[in-house]
mmCIF file of C-alpha atoms in Angstrom:
data_model
loop_
_atom_site.group_PDB
_atom_site.id
_atom_site.type_symbol
_atom_site.label_atom_id
_atom_site.label_comp_id
_atom_site.label_asym_id
_atom_site.label_seq_id
_atom_site.Cartn_x
_atom_site.Cartn_y
_atom_site.Cartn_z
ATOM 1 C CA MET A 1118 12.363 14.053 -8.666
ATOM 2 C CA THR A 1119 9.022 13.424 -10.379
ATOM 3 C CA ASN A 1120 6.638 16.326 -9.920
ATOM 4 C CA GLN A 1121 3.704 14.663 -8.170
ATOM 5 C CA ARG A 1122 1.341 17.349 -9.509
ATOM 6 C CA THR A 1123 1.976 15.992 -13.024
ATOM 7 C CA MET A 1124 2.102 12.258 -12.340
ATOM 8 C CA THR A 1125 0.031 10.126 -14.683
ATOM 9 C CA ASN A 1126 -2.218 7.255 -13.584
ATOM 10 C CA GLN A 1127 0.419 4.759 -14.739
ATOM 11 C CA GLN A 1128 3.187 6.459 -12.747
ATOM 12 C CA ILE A 1129 0.995 6.536 -9.634
ATOM 13 C CA LEU A 1130 0.143 2.845 -10.031
ATOM 14 C CA ALA A 1131 3.850 1.990 -10.556
ATOM 15 C CA VAL A 1132 4.922 3.828 -7.387
ATOM 16 C CA CYS A 1133 2.104 2.217 -5.369
ATOM 17 C CA ARG A 1134 2.975 -1.267 -6.681
ATOM 18 C CA SER A 1135 6.650 -0.914 -5.680
ATOM 19 C CA ASN A 1136 5.742 0.546 -2.316
ATOM 20 C CA TRP A 1137 3.318 -2.275 -1.496
ATOM 21 C CA GLU A 1138 5.667 -5.008 -2.702
ATOM 22 C CA TYR A 1139 8.546 -3.698 -0.587
ATOM 23 C CA ARG A 1140 6.240 -3.300 2.389
ATOM 24 C CA GLY A 1141 5.562 -7.051 2.344
ATOM 25 C CA ILE A 1142 2.038 -7.052 0.897
ATOM 26 C CA ASP A 1143 1.395 -10.372 -0.851
ATOM 27 C CA ASP A 1144 1.061 -10.496 -4.652
ATOM 28 C CA GLY A 1145 -2.682 -11.254 -4.649
ATOM 29 C CA SER A 1146 -3.459 -8.279 -2.415
ATOM 30 C CA VAL A 1147 -1.208 -5.986 -4.477
ATOM 31 C CA ARG A 1148 -3.094 -6.940 -7.656
ATOM 32 C CA GLU A 1149 -6.444 -6.401 -5.933
ATOM 33 C CA MET A 1150 -5.419 -2.980 -4.573
ATOM 34 C CA LEU A 1151 -4.024 -1.930 -7.964
ATOM 35 C CA ASP A 1152 -7.258 -2.953 -9.722
ATOM 36 C CA GLU A 1153 -9.277 -0.959 -7.206
ATOM 37 C CA LEU A 1154 -7.079 2.118 -7.426
ATOM 38 C CA SER A 1155 -6.856 1.933 -11.218
ATOM 39 C CA ALA A 1156 -10.667 1.831 -11.546
ATOM 40 C CA HIS A 1157 -10.995 4.777 -9.140
ATOM 41 C CA LEU A 1158 -8.412 6.837 -11.042
ATOM 42 C CA GLU A 1159 -10.264 6.211 -14.317
ATOM 43 C CA ASP A 1160 -13.611 7.147 -12.742
ATOM 44 C CA ALA A 1161 -12.077 10.289 -11.242
ATOM 45 C CA VAL A 1162 -10.594 11.402 -14.565
ATOM 46 C CA ALA A 1163 -13.957 10.735 -16.292
ATOM 47 C CA ALA A 1164 -15.606 12.931 -13.629
ATOM 48 C CA GLY A 1165 -13.169 15.768 -14.399
ATOM 49 C CA ARG A 1166 -10.849 15.310 -11.421
ATOM 50 C CA THR A 1167 -7.093 14.844 -11.387
ATOM 51 C CA PRO A 1168 -5.148 11.785 -10.163
ATOM 52 C CA GLN A 1169 -3.792 14.010 -7.362
ATOM 53 C CA ASP A 1170 -7.363 14.566 -6.111
ATOM 54 C CA VAL A 1171 -7.406 10.818 -5.494
ATOM 55 C CA VAL A 1172 -3.985 10.135 -3.963
ATOM 56 C CA GLY A 1173 -3.185 13.581 -2.543
ATOM 57 C CA ASP A 1174 0.116 15.425 -2.899
ATOM 58 C CA ASP A 1175 2.248 12.577 -1.563
ATOM 59 C CA VAL A 1176 1.605 9.293 -3.380
ATOM 60 C CA LYS A 1177 4.158 7.378 -1.271
ATOM 61 C CA LYS A 1178 2.425 8.458 1.940
ATOM 62 C CA PHE A 1179 -0.917 7.381 0.477
ATOM 63 C CA ALA A 1180 0.475 3.967 -0.540
ATOM 64 C CA ALA A 1181 2.114 3.467 2.862
ATOM 65 C CA SER A 1182 -1.055 4.256 4.783
ATOM 66 C CA TRP A 1183 -3.050 1.788 2.658
ATOM 67 C CA ALA A 1184 -0.392 -0.922 3.182
ATOM 68 C CA ARG A 1185 -0.420 -0.365 6.959
ATOM 69 C CA ALA A 1186 -4.202 -0.661 7.046
ATOM 70 C CA ARG A 1187 -4.218 -3.731 4.805
ATOM 71 C CA ALA A 1188 -1.877 -5.962 6.847
ATOM 72 C CA PRO A 1189 -0.329 -5.681 10.330
ATOM 73 C CA PHE A 1190 3.358 -4.735 10.475
ATOM 74 C CA ALA A 1191 4.407 -8.059 12.069
ATOM 75 C CA ARG A 1192 2.888 -10.076 9.192
ATOM 76 C CA ARG A 1193 4.480 -7.818 6.553
ATOM 77 C CA LEU A 1194 7.873 -7.948 8.295
ATOM 78 C CA LEU A 1195 7.752 -11.746 8.468
ATOM 79 C CA ARG A 1196 6.976 -12.002 4.745
ATOM 80 C CA THR A 1197 9.710 -9.524 3.783
ATOM 81 C CA ALA A 1198 12.316 -11.311 5.932
ATOM 82 C CA ALA A 1199 11.313 -14.694 4.481
ATOM 83 C CA MET A 1200 11.483 -13.388 0.901
ATOM 84 C CA VAL A 1201 14.902 -11.739 1.472
ATOM 85 C CA CYS A 1202 16.215 -15.080 2.789
ATOM 86 C CA PHE A 1203 14.612 -16.794 -0.231
ATOM 87 C CA VAL A 1204 16.494 -14.550 -2.677
ATOM 88 C CA ILE A 1205 19.803 -14.977 -0.790
ATOM 89 C CA GLY A 1206 19.240 -18.750 -0.763
ATOM 90 C CA TRP A 1207 18.796 -18.750 -4.551
ATOM 91 C CA LEU A 1208 21.945 -16.680 -5.041
ATOM 92 C CA ILE A 1209 24.015 -19.101 -2.949
ATOM 93 C CA LEU A 1210 22.524 -22.115 -4.717
ATOM 94 C CA ALA A 1211 23.105 -20.615 -8.168
ATOM 95 C CA ARG A 1212 26.722 -19.721 -7.360
ATOM 96 C CA CYS A 1213 27.448 -23.205 -5.957
ATOM 97 C CA LEU A 1214 25.912 -24.843 -9.035
ATOM 98 C CA VAL A 1215 27.792 -22.584 -11.471
ATOM 99 C CA ARG A 1216 31.118 -23.208 -9.752
ATOM 100 C CA TRP A 1217 30.224 -26.840 -9.000
ATOM 101 C CA THR A 1218 31.287 -26.522 -5.380
ATOM 102 C CA THR A 1219 29.744 -27.346 -1.998
ATOM 103 C CA GLU A 1220 30.633 -24.077 -0.311
ATOM 104 C CA ARG A 1221 30.487 -20.380 -1.056
ATOM 105 C CA VAL A 1222 33.204 -18.010 0.160
ATOM 106 C CA VAL A 1223 31.634 -14.607 0.916
ATOM 107 C CA SER A 1224 34.028 -11.660 0.575
ATOM 108 C CA VAL A 1225 33.718 -7.935 1.345
ATOM 109 C CA ASP A 1226 33.244 -7.363 -2.420
ATOM 110 C CA ASP A 1227 30.229 -9.690 -2.495
ATOM 111 C CA VAL A 1228 28.576 -7.961 0.465
ATOM 112 C CA ALA A 1229 29.276 -4.490 -1.004
ATOM 113 C CA PHE A 1230 27.973 -5.502 -4.454
ATOM 114 C CA TRP A 1231 24.696 -7.090 -3.311
ATOM 115 C CA ALA A 1232 24.011 -4.505 -0.609
ATOM 116 C CA VAL A 1233 24.361 -1.664 -3.132
ATOM 117 C CA VAL A 1234 22.348 -3.505 -5.832
ATOM 118 C CA ALA A 1235 19.536 -4.115 -3.323
ATOM 119 C CA ALA A 1236 19.640 -0.563 -1.918
ATOM 120 C CA VAL A 1237 19.629 1.089 -5.368
ATOM 121 C CA THR A 1238 16.826 -1.141 -6.688
ATOM 122 C CA VAL A 1239 14.602 -0.632 -3.631
ATOM 123 C CA ALA A 1240 15.252 3.120 -3.351
ATOM 124 C CA TRP A 1241 14.697 3.717 -7.088
ATOM 125 C CA GLU A 1242 11.488 1.671 -7.268
ATOM 126 C CA LEU A 1243 10.048 3.258 -4.131
ATOM 127 C CA ARG A 1244 10.639 6.762 -5.493
ATOM 128 C CA ARG A 1245 9.915 6.330 -9.194
ATOM 129 C CA GLY A 1246 8.245 2.950 -9.703
ATOM 130 C CA SER A 1247 9.832 0.150 -11.719
ATOM 131 C CA LEU A 1248 11.946 0.958 -14.771
ATOM 132 C CA GLY A 1249 11.337 -2.517 -16.132
ATOM 133 C CA LEU A 1250 13.597 -5.501 -15.531
ATOM 134 C CA GLY A 1251 16.303 -4.620 -18.088
ATOM 135 C CA ARG A 1252 16.842 -0.983 -17.160
ATOM 136 C CA ASN A 1253 16.501 -1.699 -13.430
ATOM 137 C CA LEU A 1254 19.170 -4.369 -13.723
ATOM 138 C CA ALA A 1255 21.454 -2.012 -15.668
ATOM 139 C CA VAL A 1256 21.151 0.787 -13.069
ATOM 140 C CA ALA A 1257 21.691 -1.656 -10.180
ATOM 141 C CA LEU A 1258 24.684 -3.313 -11.882
ATOM 142 C CA VAL A 1259 26.395 0.030 -12.560
ATOM 143 C CA ALA A 1260 25.973 1.038 -8.906
ATOM 144 C CA GLY A 1261 26.998 -2.448 -7.678
ATOM 145 C CA LEU A 1262 30.148 -2.534 -9.813
ATOM 146 C CA ALA A 1263 31.093 0.928 -8.581
ATOM 147 C CA ALA A 1264 30.740 -0.358 -5.018
ATOM 148 C CA VAL A 1265 32.960 -3.379 -5.798
ATOM 149 C CA LEU A 1266 35.657 -1.154 -7.356
ATOM 150 C CA LEU A 1267 35.502 1.130 -4.320
ATOM 151 C CA SER A 1268 35.764 -1.773 -1.875
ATOM 152 C CA GLN A 1269 38.727 -3.243 -3.844
ATOM 153 C CA TRP A 1270 40.427 0.154 -3.903
ATOM 154 C CA LEU A 1271 39.987 0.308 -0.136
ATOM 155 C CA GLY A 1272 41.626 -3.129 0.077
ATOM 156 C CA GLY A 1273 38.557 -5.102 1.069
ATOM 157 C CA ASP A 1274 38.647 -8.251 -1.115
ATOM 158 C CA GLU A 1275 39.329 -10.630 1.773
ATOM 159 C CA ALA A 1276 36.997 -13.519 2.678
ATOM 160 C CA LEU A 1277 34.502 -12.755 5.422
ATOM 161 C CA PHE A 1278 33.026 -16.218 5.954
ATOM 162 C CA THR A 1279 32.221 -19.453 4.134
ATOM 163 C CA LEU A 1280 28.678 -20.673 3.563
ATOM 164 C CA PRO A 1281 28.114 -24.406 3.069
ATOM 165 C CA LEU A 1282 25.727 -25.572 0.333
ATOM 166 C CA TRP A 1283 23.146 -26.728 2.899
ATOM 167 C CA ALA A 1284 22.659 -23.082 3.928
ATOM 168 C CA ALA A 1285 20.862 -22.512 0.609
ATOM 169 C CA PRO A 1286 17.848 -24.817 1.257
ATOM 170 C CA VAL A 1287 17.703 -23.584 4.870
ATOM 171 C CA LEU A 1288 17.389 -19.997 3.580
ATOM 172 C CA LEU A 1289 14.971 -21.005 0.822
ATOM 173 C CA LEU A 1290 12.595 -22.831 3.164
ATOM 174 C CA PRO A 1291 10.885 -19.918 5.032
ATOM 175 C CA GLY A 1292 10.063 -18.070 1.792
ATOM 176 C CA LEU A 1293 8.887 -21.161 -0.076
ATOM 177 C CA PRO A 1294 5.213 -21.064 1.093
ATOM 178 C CA TYR A 1295 4.984 -17.355 0.138
ATOM 179 C CA ALA A 1296 6.614 -17.957 -3.257
ATOM 180 C CA VAL A 1297 4.300 -20.909 -3.988
ATOM 181 C CA ALA A 1298 1.212 -18.890 -2.944
ATOM 182 C CA ASP A 1299 2.309 -15.971 -5.160
ATOM 183 C CA ALA A 1300 2.940 -18.284 -8.132
ATOM 184 C CA ARG A 1301 -0.484 -19.924 -7.660
ATOM 185 C CA GLY A 1302 -2.133 -16.498 -7.399
ATOM 186 C CA ARG A 1303 -0.430 -15.367 -10.623
ATOM 187 C CA LYS A 1304 -1.542 -18.557 -12.373
ATOM 188 C CA SER A 1305 -5.157 -18.225 -11.260
ATOM 189 C CA THR A 1306 -5.398 -14.582 -12.379
ATOM 190 C CA ALA A 1307 -3.528 -15.085 -15.684
ATOM 191 C CA PRO A 1308 -5.814 -14.584 -18.707
ATOM 192 C CA SER A 1309 -6.909 -17.955 -20.048
ATOM 193 C CA VAL A 1310 -6.411 -18.837 -23.710
ATOM 194 C CA ASP A 1311 -9.498 -20.473 -25.236
ATOM 195 C CA MET B 1346 -2.318 17.268 24.378
ATOM 196 C CA THR B 1347 -4.270 19.995 22.601
ATOM 197 C CA LYS B 1348 -3.688 20.309 18.880
ATOM 198 C CA GLY B 1349 -3.326 23.683 17.192
ATOM 199 C CA LEU B 1350 -6.522 25.408 16.145
ATOM 200 C CA PRO B 1351 -7.646 24.705 12.575
ATOM 201 C CA ALA B 1352 -6.640 27.670 10.419
ATOM 202 C CA ASN B 1353 -9.927 27.866 8.532
ATOM 203 C CA GLY B 1354 -13.372 26.356 8.075
ATOM 204 C CA ASP B 1355 -12.190 23.820 5.484
ATOM 205 C CA GLN B 1356 -9.599 22.406 7.879
ATOM 206 C CA ARG B 1357 -12.168 22.170 10.678
ATOM 207 C CA ARG B 1358 -14.642 20.407 8.382
ATOM 208 C CA SER B 1359 -11.870 18.034 7.267
ATOM 209 C CA GLN B 1360 -10.937 17.224 10.882
ATOM 210 C CA LEU B 1361 -14.558 16.655 11.871
ATOM 211 C CA LEU B 1362 -15.169 14.436 8.833
ATOM 212 C CA ARG B 1363 -12.067 12.374 9.606
ATOM 213 C CA GLY B 1364 -13.552 11.550 13.021
ATOM 214 C CA VAL B 1365 -16.816 10.208 11.620
ATOM 215 C CA LEU B 1366 -15.773 9.005 8.147
ATOM 216 C CA ASP B 1367 -15.962 5.338 9.189
ATOM 217 C CA LEU B 1368 -19.568 5.820 10.359
ATOM 218 C CA CYS B 1369 -20.457 7.624 7.121
ATOM 219 C CA LEU B 1370 -18.986 4.753 5.070
ATOM 220 C CA LEU B 1371 -20.790 2.121 7.163
ATOM 221 C CA SER B 1372 -24.033 4.034 6.784
ATOM 222 C CA LEU B 1373 -23.633 4.313 3.006
ATOM 223 C CA ILE B 1374 -22.913 0.574 2.742
ATOM 224 C CA ALA B 1375 -25.959 -0.184 4.919
ATOM 225 C CA GLU B 1376 -28.075 1.464 2.220
ATOM 226 C CA ARG B 1377 -26.607 -0.802 -0.505
ATOM 227 C CA PRO B 1378 -23.248 -2.386 -1.396
ATOM 228 C CA ARG B 1379 -20.914 0.191 -2.975
ATOM 229 C CA TYR B 1380 -17.441 0.405 -4.533
ATOM 230 C CA GLY B 1381 -14.731 3.006 -3.843
ATOM 231 C CA PHE B 1382 -15.688 5.759 -6.260
ATOM 232 C CA GLU B 1383 -19.373 5.503 -5.272
ATOM 233 C CA PHE B 1384 -18.498 6.386 -1.663
ATOM 234 C CA VAL B 1385 -16.700 9.537 -2.781
ATOM 235 C CA ALA B 1386 -19.589 10.509 -5.077
ATOM 236 C CA ALA B 1387 -22.173 9.912 -2.316
ATOM 237 C CA LEU B 1388 -20.156 11.956 0.200
ATOM 238 C CA ALA B 1389 -19.750 14.788 -2.338
ATOM 239 C CA ASP B 1390 -23.513 14.708 -3.089
ATOM 240 C CA ASN B 1391 -24.064 15.364 0.625
ATOM 241 C CA GLY B 1392 -21.615 18.258 0.641
ATOM 242 C CA LEU B 1393 -18.761 16.296 2.249
ATOM 243 C CA ASP B 1394 -15.715 16.667 0.004
ATOM 244 C CA LEU B 1395 -12.599 14.740 0.993
ATOM 245 C CA VAL B 1396 -9.192 16.448 0.765
ATOM 246 C CA SER B 1397 -7.839 13.237 -0.754
ATOM 247 C CA GLU B 1398 -10.415 10.793 -2.157
ATOM 248 C CA GLY B 1399 -8.069 7.849 -1.752
ATOM 249 C CA SER B 1400 -8.091 8.226 2.033
ATOM 250 C CA ILE B 1401 -11.219 6.036 2.084
ATOM 251 C CA TYR B 1402 -9.181 2.974 0.985
ATOM 252 C CA PRO B 1403 -6.988 2.621 4.095
ATOM 253 C CA LEU B 1404 -10.155 3.077 6.137
ATOM 254 C CA LEU B 1405 -12.077 0.461 4.115
ATOM 255 C CA ALA B 1406 -9.108 -1.931 4.484
ATOM 256 C CA ARG B 1407 -9.111 -1.410 8.260
ATOM 257 C CA LEU B 1408 -12.879 -1.951 8.482
ATOM 258 C CA GLU B 1409 -12.545 -5.132 6.422
ATOM 259 C CA ARG B 1410 -9.691 -6.366 8.625
ATOM 260 C CA ASP B 1411 -11.845 -5.728 11.688
ATOM 261 C CA GLY B 1412 -14.648 -7.805 10.157
ATOM 262 C CA VAL B 1413 -17.286 -5.059 10.044
ATOM 263 C CA ILE B 1414 -17.438 -5.118 6.242
ATOM 264 C CA SER B 1415 -16.720 -7.750 3.605
ATOM 265 C CA SER B 1416 -16.056 -7.441 -0.108
ATOM 266 C CA TYR B 1417 -16.829 -9.162 -3.389
ATOM 267 C CA ARG B 1418 -16.130 -8.449 -7.063
ATOM 268 C CA ALA B 1419 -18.973 -7.744 -9.442
ATOM 269 C CA PRO B 1420 -19.501 -5.904 -12.742
ATOM 270 C CA SER B 1421 -20.163 -2.202 -12.328
ATOM 271 C CA ALA B 1422 -23.544 -0.759 -13.347
ATOM 272 C CA SER B 1423 -21.655 1.915 -15.303
ATOM 273 C CA GLY B 1424 -19.730 -0.732 -17.284
ATOM 274 C CA GLY B 1425 -15.990 -1.311 -17.467
ATOM 275 C CA ALA B 1426 -13.914 -3.695 -15.380
ATOM 276 C CA PRO B 1427 -15.476 -5.512 -12.395
ATOM 277 C CA ARG B 1428 -15.358 -3.454 -9.185
ATOM 278 C CA LYS B 1429 -14.703 -4.415 -5.605
ATOM 279 C CA TYR B 1430 -17.982 -3.897 -3.746
ATOM 280 C CA TYR B 1431 -18.213 -3.614 0.021
ATOM 281 C CA ARG B 1432 -21.125 -4.861 2.114
ATOM 282 C CA LEU B 1433 -21.947 -4.776 5.805
ATOM 283 C CA THR B 1434 -21.473 -7.846 8.039
ATOM 284 C CA GLU B 1435 -23.545 -8.588 11.156
ATOM 285 C CA ALA B 1436 -20.725 -7.118 13.276
ATOM 286 C CA GLY B 1437 -20.851 -4.052 11.019
ATOM 287 C CA ARG B 1438 -24.567 -3.573 11.618
ATOM 288 C CA ALA B 1439 -23.971 -3.654 15.381
ATOM 289 C CA GLU B 1440 -21.031 -1.250 15.027
ATOM 290 C CA LEU B 1441 -23.137 1.145 12.949
ATOM 291 C CA ALA B 1442 -26.029 1.072 15.442
ATOM 292 C CA SER B 1443 -23.681 1.793 18.345
ATOM 293 C CA GLY B 1444 -21.819 4.478 16.380
ATOM 294 C CA ARG B 1445 -25.077 6.204 15.452
ATOM 295 C CA ALA B 1446 -26.147 6.284 19.110
ATOM 296 C CA VAL B 1447 -22.782 7.737 20.170
ATOM 297 C CA TRP B 1448 -22.893 10.345 17.388
ATOM 298 C CA HIS B 1449 -26.463 11.488 18.169
ATOM 299 C CA ALA B 1450 -25.663 11.836 21.880
ATOM 300 C CA PHE B 1451 -22.359 13.609 21.187
ATOM 301 C CA SER B 1452 -23.642 15.992 18.499
ATOM 302 C CA GLY B 1453 -26.666 16.812 20.691
ATOM 303 C CA ARG B 1454 -24.420 17.827 23.593
ATOM 304 C CA VAL B 1455 -22.081 19.847 21.379
ATOM 305 C CA GLY B 1456 -25.099 21.516 19.764
ATOM 306 C CA ARG B 1457 -26.534 22.438 23.171
ATOM 307 C CA ILE B 1458 -23.248 24.029 24.278
ATOM 308 C CA LEU B 1459 -22.765 25.930 21.027
ATOM 309 C CA THR B 1460 -26.365 27.180 21.098
ATOM 310 C CA ALA B 1461 -26.451 28.043 24.818
ATOM 311 C CA THR B 1462 -23.284 30.137 24.632
ATOM 312 C CA GLU B 1463 -24.205 32.109 21.522
ATOM 313 C CA PRO B 1464 -23.677 35.868 22.028
ATOM 314 C CA THR B 1465 -26.934 37.602 23.031
ATOM 315 C CA GLY B 1466 -25.894 41.088 21.938
ATOM 316 C CA GLY B 1467 -24.582 42.388 25.315
ATOM 317 C CA SER B 1468 -20.926 43.442 25.591
ATOM 318 C CA ALA B 1469 -18.454 42.288 28.222
ATOM 319 C CA PRO B 1470 -17.441 44.853 30.876
#
């Protein structure tokens, strides 16, 4: 575990970013909060104080309390649920397109693989901040494949249910407004090239 | 339910400050718009050190959600990246006026009790 007494500004910002994203804070607000915290951390260091004087001994607790104050739980829950459905919708759509089929058979292996990939990614990022896309993917894949091997060893490769192709757009729909708003926000804050 | 007694003066000061921190922030913004680090510096200048400086941000977010303050981005006087400044809204002015009245009445009563019951030098039987 990272010693919070020795965390750098960048590590603190990474943990806060992951925490806020997984707590359903929208992208624009996350960027705004990170800018504010980053400026404060720099000012504090310039004034001879430590990053821990700013965020306290428990950076996750600090991030959580800011997220709770920023947006009500119901709104954050709605966004998280919509975005989870959005990701699942994309996965179904991608699989159907790759296999050129109109239905997706979901087996115990699939559920074990994606549940472990999601759990490992979320748990790791909440505790340590993001490792970057490549390394995060590698860690999640190793854990996911281990889960698949375990489920196969336990004899669980049977089909659970079949999802028709139309389930993909139905799952994509609730998260679409959030995804569009996030993409627009990213575009408007991207540095312009003159 | 009664909470445990604060172990020392620092803890008591911290608990008391937590109860009136929103009023202190509103009062500092009423003077002029400020950004996060300026609140901490102003509190420290008045002898009010926060255990964790960042605890003002959840409070500022809550005040903004409640509509008593609003924010805007502007360049900082000290240079560097633009900062998020907070300013008081009309609802905030009303909240501050009412909070000040409550605080003056409350602190007056507490002061009277603490003064009236000060030991006079006699010992209990």
